[in-house]
Structure formats: C-alpha cells, structure tokens
Amino acid sequence: MDAIWKSRSASGLQSDTSCEHATIQECQDLVNSPPLVEYKYVAEGRANVVFSIWERSGTEMVEGRFKRTLLRVPKATSGVTPCNYESLQAFQENMVEARIGRQHLVPQILISISADVASLLNEAWAKDKSNGSHNNESSVIQPGHAMLVEDMRASPGYKVFEFKPKWLAQSPIAPSDAKRCRTCAREAYRNSNKMTKGLPVSVPICPLGLVHSDRAVVEHTIERLAPEWTKEDHKRLLDAFETTGVLKKIREVQVAGDAGRALLEDPSNMDFGLAMTMRDCSCYIRMPSASNMDVEIKLADTDKKNWEDKEIYWQDTHWNLVDNGWYTCEEEVRPPITTECFLGA
C-alpha cells in the first residue's frame, strides 16, 4: 500500500490503475483473513474508529503490505444515521479531489470487511474501552464498507503535527464593522465559556495569518502552531505552504462555495457543502529530518457534511456571534476576551 500512497501523492503523475487494483484486492483479501492479520485500535472520532493492521510472519507481527496504512471503519450507533462510505468516497473523488487536487489529500481506498472481521474489530475496540478510554458502549462496528487510509503519524526520520486551517476568509455574512474573523469570533465565544467554568484559555491562533500577504505574519502564525519546532523547521514549512499553494486552494474553495447568503438561504448547495467541509478539514504535516526531502502536507477529514443535521447548528452559531457582539468585540463579558485577529491587517 505504501507504493500506492506515494503514487497518489505525486503531483502530475498517473498511477498504474491495473497494478493498483491488484494490490488493493490483495490487501482487501488479507484484511478479511483474520488468521493472517491482527487489528490494533488506534483512535476514534464521533463517527469512525481507526485501527492499524499487522501481518503475521511466523511468530512475529510486521507491517508488511500495510506499511503506513490504517483501517477506518464507521460506527453504528442507535438513533444516528451511520456514515455511508460509498457516498463519502464519491464526494472525495468527485468534489474534493477535483477542486483541491489529489496530491494534497490523505489518500483513502474503499474496501469491504466481513462479519468475522467486524466482530474481531469490536473485540479490539472493546478491549480498549475497558481501559477507560471511551464511553461509546452503544456503538458497534458492522460488516460492510471500510477504508484503507494513509497513516500520517510520526515515523522514524519524521516529526509531525496536525491542525485545522478553519475559515481562511471572513464569513460573507459577518457584520460589515466586524473586528474579528469568523474563527476568532467563535474562539472568543468559546474562551468566554471556558473562563466561566474556571478553565484555562489561550489566545486563539488566527487562521487568516496563514494566508496573509506579509511573509512575516505567516511565519509568526506557523511559530504559534508548532512552538516546539526550530526556526529552520518553521521556514521549511512556510516554503512548503508557498510552493504547494494548498492553503490558498482551500481558501479559494471556501470563498467560491459561499459567496453570499448560502448558509441562510441555500445550505443544501453542493458547493456550499464543500466550502463547509474545507472549513473543518485537518491538515497533517510530516517534516523529514533530512533537509533535502520535501515536507509532506496533506488534508484529511474531508467528508461530506450532512447539511440536514448541521443546518440549524450552523445558523444558530452564526446568529450568536452576530447578536452577542463576538464579531465586533462588543461582547458583554468581563474580563474582556483577548484575540489577535488579522482581519483587515
């Protein structure tokens, strides 16, 4: 699989589809051969669980064909519509890849898992739950579609971090006298809630700094995102952002899909849905220790948004930020909420 991930991440190169198909079929068959593999819990979100896959080699477990590969499966929860992975894959290929570029995305491949595999995954997941890590006893993994995805975690010779670029342009329906961008307004509101509960807060990082015309502002923003990295690392990442143009592509998609009042008047619009997806995606950075190697920048969490479930939440969030002065720094809270927004700077 590692060769497929590299091929799909190479800009301008066409992969050998016949060879890919054979490898994918082989790996799907292997995933569905429990005596030959072992599944280990890695992480989970609200709708998915992620596992690593290890091949049996004699008495040892090795990455084998699953080097830098993870298995992502949907949760089935009572009363919640499960993720339709076929629909998600179609959205990834037809919308996200077409607008952002396949080379900028964490690649994912649709496969199927059997009832036996689903049962074993539930056992591995339950074992982790017994350690007190989760409280999703009502959720289960069912047979059906799953995904193989590239593993963007740290590995020898690389250090990593991830962040959410969020709203890289101001909301088109923000007040005309706004002093904060959409993200800073939202984070100011969230910090106020935390302070009320006595929780620690930090000054939010303004995403507009990542696409600012002043290189020094972009570098400062990167330093805040990765404070433990060196100055040289920060410069390499800044150069990589400029070379790939990936953040500007995200901003272009956000602006093009939400140029007016779509949030209030046309939330089912596909382009608006893509804009909201790209406002909630994650950006994974893998920095090689070798200075002659390229910095890897890839986007994940680019699933299609269920606008019917999100519409009221999105609209309520908007009106809260407008009506309670979070955009204009006129919120009636004490002490005042500190932000360092680059809107208009």
mmCIF file with all atom_site columns, N, CA and C in Angstrom, residues 79-132:
data_model
loop_
_atom_site.group_PDB
_atom_site.id
_atom_site.type_symbol
_atom_site.label_atom_id
_atom_site.label_alt_id
_atom_site.label_comp_id
_atom_site.label_asym_id
_atom_site.label_entity_id
_atom_site.label_seq_id
_atom_site.pdbx_PDB_ins_code
_atom_site.Cartn_x
_atom_site.Cartn_y
_atom_site.Cartn_z
_atom_site.occupancy
_atom_site.B_iso_or_equiv
_atom_site.pdbx_formal_charge
_atom_site.auth_seq_id
_atom_site.auth_comp_id
_atom_site.auth_asym_id
_atom_site.auth_atom_id
_atom_site.pdbx_PDB_model_num
ATOM 1   N N  . GLY A 1 79  ? -30.058 5.304   16.753 1.00 0.00 ? 79  GLY A N  1
ATOM 2   C CA . GLY A 1 79  ? -30.643 6.629   16.600 1.00 0.00 ? 79  GLY A CA 1
ATOM 3   C C  . GLY A 1 79  ? -29.817 7.589   15.779 1.00 0.00 ? 79  GLY A C  1
ATOM 4   N N  . VAL A 1 80  ? -28.655 7.141   15.281 1.00 0.00 ? 80  VAL A N  1
ATOM 5   C CA . VAL A 1 80  ? -27.777 8.004   14.490 1.00 0.00 ? 80  VAL A CA 1
ATOM 6   C C  . VAL A 1 80  ? -27.594 7.380   13.112 1.00 0.00 ? 80  VAL A C  1
ATOM 7   N N  . THR A 1 81  ? -27.763 8.189   12.070 1.00 0.00 ? 81  THR A N  1
ATOM 8   C CA . THR A 1 81  ? -27.564 7.692   10.711 1.00 0.00 ? 81  THR A CA 1
ATOM 9   C C  . THR A 1 81  ? -26.084 7.409   10.495 1.00 0.00 ? 81  THR A C  1
ATOM 10  N N  . PRO A 1 82  ? -25.710 6.157   10.172 1.00 0.00 ? 82  PRO A N  1
ATOM 11  C CA . PRO A 1 82  ? -24.287 5.844   10.005 1.00 0.00 ? 82  PRO A CA 1
ATOM 12  C C  . PRO A 1 82  ? -23.707 6.470   8.746  1.00 0.00 ? 82  PRO A C  1
ATOM 13  N N  . CYS A 1 83  ? -22.399 6.604   8.713  1.00 0.00 ? 83  CYS A N  1
ATOM 14  C CA . CYS A 1 83  ? -21.727 7.138   7.538  1.00 0.00 ? 83  CYS A CA 1
ATOM 15  C C  . CYS A 1 83  ? -21.909 6.183   6.364  1.00 0.00 ? 83  CYS A C  1
ATOM 16  N N  . ASN A 1 84  ? -22.254 6.712   5.223  1.00 0.00 ? 84  ASN A N  1
ATOM 17  C CA . ASN A 1 84  ? -22.304 5.925   4.003  1.00 0.00 ? 84  ASN A CA 1
ATOM 18  C C  . ASN A 1 84  ? -20.962 6.097   3.295  1.00 0.00 ? 84  ASN A C  1
ATOM 19  N N  . TYR A 1 85  ? -20.099 5.089   3.436  1.00 0.00 ? 85  TYR A N  1
ATOM 20  C CA . TYR A 1 85  ? -18.741 5.236   2.923  1.00 0.00 ? 85  TYR A CA 1
ATOM 21  C C  . TYR A 1 85  ? -18.690 5.329   1.400  1.00 0.00 ? 85  TYR A C  1
ATOM 22  N N  . GLU A 1 86  ? -19.635 4.715   0.710  1.00 0.00 ? 86  GLU A N  1
ATOM 23  C CA . GLU A 1 86  ? -19.668 4.859   -0.750 1.00 0.00 ? 86  GLU A CA 1
ATOM 24  C C  . GLU A 1 86  ? -19.911 6.323   -1.124 1.00 0.00 ? 86  GLU A C  1
ATOM 25  N N  . SER A 1 87  ? -20.844 6.955   -0.435 1.00 0.00 ? 87  SER A N  1
ATOM 26  C CA . SER A 1 87  ? -21.154 8.362   -0.680 1.00 0.00 ? 87  SER A CA 1
ATOM 27  C C  . SER A 1 87  ? -19.958 9.254   -0.327 1.00 0.00 ? 87  SER A C  1
ATOM 28  N N  . LEU A 1 88  ? -19.299 8.937   0.789  1.00 0.00 ? 88  LEU A N  1
ATOM 29  C CA . LEU A 1 88  ? -18.135 9.727   1.200  1.00 0.00 ? 88  LEU A CA 1
ATOM 30  C C  . LEU A 1 88  ? -17.005 9.608   0.185  1.00 0.00 ? 88  LEU A C  1
ATOM 31  N N  . GLN A 1 89  ? -16.795 8.387   -0.330 1.00 0.00 ? 89  GLN A N  1
ATOM 32  C CA . GLN A 1 89  ? -15.727 8.189   -1.307 1.00 0.00 ? 89  GLN A CA 1
ATOM 33  C C  . GLN A 1 89  ? -16.037 8.929   -2.605 1.00 0.00 ? 89  GLN A C  1
ATOM 34  N N  . ALA A 1 90  ? -17.295 8.899   -3.025 1.00 0.00 ? 90  ALA A N  1
ATOM 35  C CA . ALA A 1 90  ? -17.693 9.613   -4.243 1.00 0.00 ? 90  ALA A CA 1
ATOM 36  C C  . ALA A 1 90  ? -17.488 11.112  -4.075 1.00 0.00 ? 90  ALA A C  1
ATOM 37  N N  . PHE A 1 91  ? -17.823 11.634  -2.902 1.00 0.00 ? 91  PHE A N  1
ATOM 38  C CA . PHE A 1 91  ? -17.618 13.058  -2.629 1.00 0.00 ? 91  PHE A CA 1
ATOM 39  C C  . PHE A 1 91  ? -16.135 13.411  -2.664 1.00 0.00 ? 91  PHE A C  1
ATOM 40  N N  . GLN A 1 92  ? -15.318 12.548  -2.079 1.00 0.00 ? 92  GLN A N  1
ATOM 41  C CA . GLN A 1 92  ? -13.869 12.770  -2.076 1.00 0.00 ? 92  GLN A CA 1
ATOM 42  C C  . GLN A 1 92  ? -13.335 12.837  -3.499 1.00 0.00 ? 92  GLN A C  1
ATOM 43  N N  . GLU A 1 93  ? -13.740 11.880  -4.331 1.00 0.00 ? 93  GLU A N  1
ATOM 44  C CA . GLU A 1 93  ? -13.191 11.789  -5.682 1.00 0.00 ? 93  GLU A CA 1
ATOM 45  C C  . GLU A 1 93  ? -13.759 12.852  -6.619 1.00 0.00 ? 93  GLU A C  1
ATOM 46  N N  . ASN A 1 94  ? -15.070 13.109  -6.523 1.00 0.00 ? 94  ASN A N  1
ATOM 47  C CA . ASN A 1 94  ? -15.725 13.985  -7.491 1.00 0.00 ? 94  ASN A CA 1
ATOM 48  C C  . ASN A 1 94  ? -15.727 15.454  -7.107 1.00 0.00 ? 94  ASN A C  1
ATOM 49  N N  . MET A 1 95  ? -15.623 15.752  -5.822 1.00 0.00 ? 95  MET A N  1
ATOM 50  C CA . MET A 1 95  ? -15.662 17.141  -5.374 1.00 0.00 ? 95  MET A CA 1
ATOM 51  C C  . MET A 1 95  ? -14.320 17.608  -4.812 1.00 0.00 ? 95  MET A C  1
ATOM 52  N N  . VAL A 1 96  ? -13.832 16.908  -3.790 1.00 0.00 ? 96  VAL A N  1
ATOM 53  C CA . VAL A 1 96  ? -12.635 17.389  -3.105 1.00 0.00 ? 96  VAL A CA 1
ATOM 54  C C  . VAL A 1 96  ? -11.392 17.266  -3.990 1.00 0.00 ? 96  VAL A C  1
ATOM 55  N N  . GLU A 1 97  ? -11.177 16.080  -4.562 1.00 0.00 ? 97  GLU A N  1
ATOM 56  C CA . GLU A 1 97  ? -10.000 15.900  -5.418 1.00 0.00 ? 97  GLU A CA 1
ATOM 57  C C  . GLU A 1 97  ? -10.040 16.842  -6.617 1.00 0.00 ? 97  GLU A C  1
ATOM 58  N N  . ALA A 1 98  ? -11.233 17.034  -7.178 1.00 0.00 ? 98  ALA A N  1
ATOM 59  C CA . ALA A 1 98  ? -11.365 17.880  -8.365 1.00 0.00 ? 98  ALA A CA 1
ATOM 60  C C  . ALA A 1 98  ? -11.031 19.338  -8.070 1.00 0.00 ? 98  ALA A C  1
ATOM 61  N N  . ARG A 1 99  ? -11.352 19.805  -6.875 1.00 0.00 ? 99  ARG A N  1
ATOM 62  C CA . ARG A 1 99  ? -11.139 21.227  -6.531 1.00 0.00 ? 99  ARG A CA 1
ATOM 63  C C  . ARG A 1 99  ? -9.811  21.479  -5.824 1.00 0.00 ? 99  ARG A C  1
ATOM 64  N N  . ILE A 1 100 ? -9.385  20.553  -5.001 1.00 0.00 ? 100 ILE A N  1
ATOM 65  C CA . ILE A 1 100 ? -8.176  20.758  -4.208 1.00 0.00 ? 100 ILE A CA 1
ATOM 66  C C  . ILE A 1 100 ? -6.950  20.118  -4.867 1.00 0.00 ? 100 ILE A C  1
ATOM 67  N N  . GLY A 1 101 ? -7.144  18.952  -5.472 1.00 0.00 ? 101 GLY A N  1
ATOM 68  C CA . GLY A 1 101 ? -6.021  18.212  -6.055 1.00 0.00 ? 101 GLY A CA 1
ATOM 69  C C  . GLY A 1 101 ? -5.722  16.978  -5.233 1.00 0.00 ? 101 GLY A C  1
ATOM 70  N N  . ARG A 1 102 ? -5.680  15.806  -5.894 1.00 0.00 ? 102 ARG A N  1
ATOM 71  C CA . ARG A 1 102 ? -5.485  14.557  -5.169 1.00 0.00 ? 102 ARG A CA 1
ATOM 72  C C  . ARG A 1 102 ? -4.179  14.534  -4.402 1.00 0.00 ? 102 ARG A C  1
ATOM 73  N N  . GLN A 1 103 ? -3.136  15.206  -4.945 1.00 0.00 ? 103 GLN A N  1
ATOM 74  C CA . GLN A 1 103 ? -1.823  15.167  -4.305 1.00 0.00 ? 103 GLN A CA 1
ATOM 75  C C  . GLN A 1 103 ? -1.815  15.880  -2.957 1.00 0.00 ? 103 GLN A C  1
ATOM 76  N N  . HIS A 1 104 ? -2.852  16.682  -2.676 1.00 0.00 ? 104 HIS A N  1
ATOM 77  C CA . HIS A 1 104 ? -2.909  17.422  -1.414 1.00 0.00 ? 104 HIS A CA 1
ATOM 78  C C  . HIS A 1 104 ? -3.746  16.715  -0.346 1.00 0.00 ? 104 HIS A C  1
ATOM 79  N N  . LEU A 1 105 ? -4.248  15.524  -0.656 1.00 0.00 ? 105 LEU A N  1
ATOM 80  C CA . LEU A 1 105 ? -5.157  14.838  0.261  1.00 0.00 ? 105 LEU A CA 1
ATOM 81  C C  . LEU A 1 105 ? -4.544  13.559  0.806  1.00 0.00 ? 105 LEU A C  1
ATOM 82  N N  . VAL A 1 106 ? -4.903  13.220  2.036  1.00 0.00 ? 106 VAL A N  1
ATOM 83  C CA . VAL A 1 106 ? -4.544  11.908  2.572  1.00 0.00 ? 106 VAL A CA 1
ATOM 84  C C  . VAL A 1 106 ? -5.353  10.894  1.772  1.00 0.00 ? 106 VAL A C  1
ATOM 85  N N  . PRO A 1 107 ? -4.702  10.015  1.013  1.00 0.00 ? 107 PRO A N  1
ATOM 86  C CA . PRO A 1 107 ? -5.456  9.091   0.153  1.00 0.00 ? 107 PRO A CA 1
ATOM 87  C C  . PRO A 1 107 ? -6.235  8.064   0.947  1.00 0.00 ? 107 PRO A C  1
ATOM 88  N N  . GLN A 1 108 ? -7.370  7.681   0.387  1.00 0.00 ? 108 GLN A N  1
ATOM 89  C CA . GLN A 1 108 ? -8.228  6.682   1.024  1.00 0.00 ? 108 GLN A CA 1
ATOM 90  C C  . GLN A 1 108 ? -8.806  5.781   -0.060 1.00 0.00 ? 108 GLN A C  1
ATOM 91  N N  . ILE A 1 109 ? -8.970  4.495   0.272  1.00 0.00 ? 109 ILE A N  1
ATOM 92  C CA . ILE A 1 109 ? -9.442  3.499   -0.688 1.00 0.00 ? 109 ILE A CA 1
ATOM 93  C C  . ILE A 1 109 ? -10.575 2.712   -0.064 1.00 0.00 ? 109 ILE A C  1
ATOM 94  N N  . LEU A 1 110 ? -11.672 2.602   -0.799 1.00 0.00 ? 110 LEU A N  1
ATOM 95  C CA . LEU A 1 110 ? -12.858 1.901   -0.320 1.00 0.00 ? 110 LEU A CA 1
ATOM 96  C C  . LEU A 1 110 ? -12.675 0.387   -0.434 1.00 0.00 ? 110 LEU A C  1
ATOM 97  N N  . ILE A 1 111 ? -12.928 -0.321  0.667  1.00 0.00 ? 111 ILE A N  1
ATOM 98  C CA . ILE A 1 111 ? -12.897 -1.787  0.668  1.00 0.00 ? 111 ILE A CA 1
ATOM 99  C C  . ILE A 1 111 ? -14.124 -2.281  1.438  1.00 0.00 ? 111 ILE A C  1
ATOM 100 N N  . SER A 1 112 ? -14.232 -3.597  1.609  1.00 0.00 ? 112 SER A N  1
ATOM 101 C CA . SER A 1 112 ? -15.310 -4.181  2.407  1.00 0.00 ? 112 SER A CA 1
ATOM 102 C C  . SER A 1 112 ? -14.722 -5.099  3.471  1.00 0.00 ? 112 SER A C  1
ATOM 103 N N  . ILE A 1 113 ? -15.415 -5.185  4.608  1.00 0.00 ? 113 ILE A N  1
ATOM 104 C CA . ILE A 1 113 ? -14.997 -6.115  5.659  1.00 0.00 ? 113 ILE A CA 1
ATOM 105 C C  . ILE A 1 113 ? -16.133 -7.087  5.944  1.00 0.00 ? 113 ILE A C  1
ATOM 106 N N  . SER A 1 114 ? -15.764 -8.295  6.317  1.00 0.00 ? 114 SER A N  1
ATOM 107 C CA . SER A 1 114 ? -16.729 -9.355  6.578  1.00 0.00 ? 114 SER A CA 1
ATOM 108 C C  . SER A 1 114 ? -17.291 -9.259  7.995  1.00 0.00 ? 114 SER A C  1
ATOM 109 N N  . ALA A 1 115 ? -18.302 -10.083 8.258  1.00 0.00 ? 115 ALA A N  1
ATOM 110 C CA . ALA A 1 115 ? -18.890 -10.141 9.602  1.00 0.00 ? 115 ALA A CA 1
ATOM 111 C C  . ALA A 1 115 ? -17.863 -10.627 10.625 1.00 0.00 ? 115 ALA A C  1
ATOM 112 N N  . ASP A 1 116 ? -17.016 -11.581 10.228 1.00 0.00 ? 116 ASP A N  1
ATOM 113 C CA . ASP A 1 116 ? -15.991 -12.080 11.146 1.00 0.00 ? 116 ASP A CA 1
ATOM 114 C C  . ASP A 1 116 ? -15.006 -10.982 11.519 1.00 0.00 ? 116 ASP A C  1
ATOM 115 N N  . VAL A 1 117 ? -14.599 -10.196 10.529 1.00 0.00 ? 117 VAL A N  1
ATOM 116 C CA . VAL A 1 117 ? -13.662 -9.107  10.793 1.00 0.00 ? 117 VAL A CA 1
ATOM 117 C C  . VAL A 1 117 ? -14.318 -8.047  11.664 1.00 0.00 ? 117 VAL A C  1
ATOM 118 N N  . ALA A 1 118 ? -15.559 -7.700  11.371 1.00 0.00 ? 118 ALA A N  1
ATOM 119 C CA . ALA A 1 118 ? -16.270 -6.714  12.184 1.00 0.00 ? 118 ALA A CA 1
ATOM 120 C C  . ALA A 1 118 ? -16.323 -7.167  13.639 1.00 0.00 ? 118 ALA A C  1
ATOM 121 N N  . SER A 1 119 ? -16.549 -8.446  13.854 1.00 0.00 ? 119 SER A N  1
ATOM 122 C CA . SER A 1 119 ? -16.599 -8.988  15.218 1.00 0.00 ? 119 SER A CA 1
ATOM 123 C C  . SER A 1 119 ? -15.250 -8.838  15.915 1.00 0.00 ? 119 SER A C  1
ATOM 124 N N  . LEU A 1 120 ? -14.172 -9.131  15.204 1.00 0.00 ? 120 LEU A N  1
ATOM 125 C CA . LEU A 1 120 ? -12.837 -9.010  15.788 1.00 0.00 ? 120 LEU A CA 1
ATOM 126 C C  . LEU A 1 120 ? -12.483 -7.549  16.066 1.00 0.00 ? 120 LEU A C  1
ATOM 127 N N  . LEU A 1 121 ? -12.906 -6.662  15.184 1.00 0.00 ? 121 LEU A N  1
ATOM 128 C CA . LEU A 1 121 ? -12.660 -5.233  15.415 1.00 0.00 ? 121 LEU A CA 1
ATOM 129 C C  . LEU A 1 121 ? -13.418 -4.750  16.644 1.00 0.00 ? 121 LEU A C  1
ATOM 130 N N  . ASN A 1 122 ? -14.635 -5.223  16.812 1.00 0.00 ? 122 ASN A N  1
ATOM 131 C CA . ASN A 1 122 ? -15.403 -4.864  18.010 1.00 0.00 ? 122 ASN A CA 1
ATOM 132 C C  . ASN A 1 122 ? -14.714 -5.362  19.272 1.00 0.00 ? 122 ASN A C  1
ATOM 133 N N  . GLU A 1 123 ? -14.120 -6.540  19.194 1.00 0.00 ? 123 GLU A N  1
ATOM 134 C CA . GLU A 1 123 ? -13.387 -7.071  20.348 1.00 0.00 ? 123 GLU A CA 1
ATOM 135 C C  . GLU A 1 123 ? -12.170 -6.210  20.672 1.00 0.00 ? 123 GLU A C  1
ATOM 136 N N  . ALA A 1 124 ? -11.418 -5.828  19.626 1.00 0.00 ? 124 ALA A N  1
ATOM 137 C CA . ALA A 1 124 ? -10.233 -4.987  19.843 1.00 0.00 ? 124 ALA A CA 1
ATOM 138 C C  . ALA A 1 124 ? -10.635 -3.633  20.392 1.00 0.00 ? 124 ALA A C  1
ATOM 139 N N  . TRP A 1 125 ? -11.742 -3.105  19.905 1.00 0.00 ? 125 TRP A N  1
ATOM 140 C CA . TRP A 1 125 ? -12.247 -1.813  20.361 1.00 0.00 ? 125 TRP A CA 1
ATOM 141 C C  . TRP A 1 125 ? -12.734 -1.907  21.804 1.00 0.00 ? 125 TRP A C  1
ATOM 142 N N  . ALA A 1 126 ? -13.455 -2.989  22.107 1.00 0.00 ? 126 ALA A N  1
ATOM 143 C CA . ALA A 1 126 ? -13.967 -3.188  23.468 1.00 0.00 ? 126 ALA A CA 1
ATOM 144 C C  . ALA A 1 126 ? -12.829 -3.325  24.469 1.00 0.00 ? 126 ALA A C  1
ATOM 145 N N  . LYS A 1 127 ? -11.757 -3.972  24.057 1.00 0.00 ? 127 LYS A N  1
ATOM 146 C CA . LYS A 1 127 ? -10.595 -4.124  24.944 1.00 0.00 ? 127 LYS A CA 1
ATOM 147 C C  . LYS A 1 127 ? -10.033 -2.768  25.305 1.00 0.00 ? 127 LYS A C  1
ATOM 148 N N  . ASP A 1 128 ? -10.003 -1.860  24.331 1.00 0.00 ? 128 ASP A N  1
ATOM 149 C CA . ASP A 1 128 ? -9.506  -0.516  24.619 1.00 0.00 ? 128 ASP A CA 1
ATOM 150 C C  . ASP A 1 128 ? -10.493 0.247   25.482 1.00 0.00 ? 128 ASP A C  1
ATOM 151 N N  . LYS A 1 129 ? -11.784 0.047   25.233 1.00 0.00 ? 129 LYS A N  1
ATOM 152 C CA . LYS A 1 129 ? -12.805 0.688   26.071 1.00 0.00 ? 129 LYS A CA 1
ATOM 153 C C  . LYS A 1 129 ? -12.653 0.274   27.535 1.00 0.00 ? 129 LYS A C  1
ATOM 154 N N  . SER A 1 130 ? -12.281 -0.988  27.757 1.00 0.00 ? 130 SER A N  1
ATOM 155 C CA . SER A 1 130 ? -12.163 -1.495  29.127 1.00 0.00 ? 130 SER A CA 1
ATOM 156 C C  . SER A 1 130 ? -11.059 -0.785  29.888 1.00 0.00 ? 130 SER A C  1
ATOM 157 N N  . ASN A 1 131 ? -10.169 -0.114  29.154 1.00 0.00 ? 131 ASN A N  1
ATOM 158 C CA . ASN A 1 131 ? -9.105  0.652   29.808 1.00 0.00 ? 131 ASN A CA 1
ATOM 159 C C  . ASN A 1 131 ? -9.578  2.034   30.229 1.00 0.00 ? 131 ASN A C  1
ATOM 160 N N  . GLY A 1 132 ? -10.859 2.317   29.981 1.00 0.00 ? 132 GLY A N  1
ATOM 161 C CA . GLY A 1 132 ? -11.426 3.594   30.416 1.00 0.00 ? 132 GLY A CA 1
ATOM 162 C C  . GLY A 1 132 ? -11.237 4.722   29.442 1.00 0.00 ? 132 GLY A C  1
#
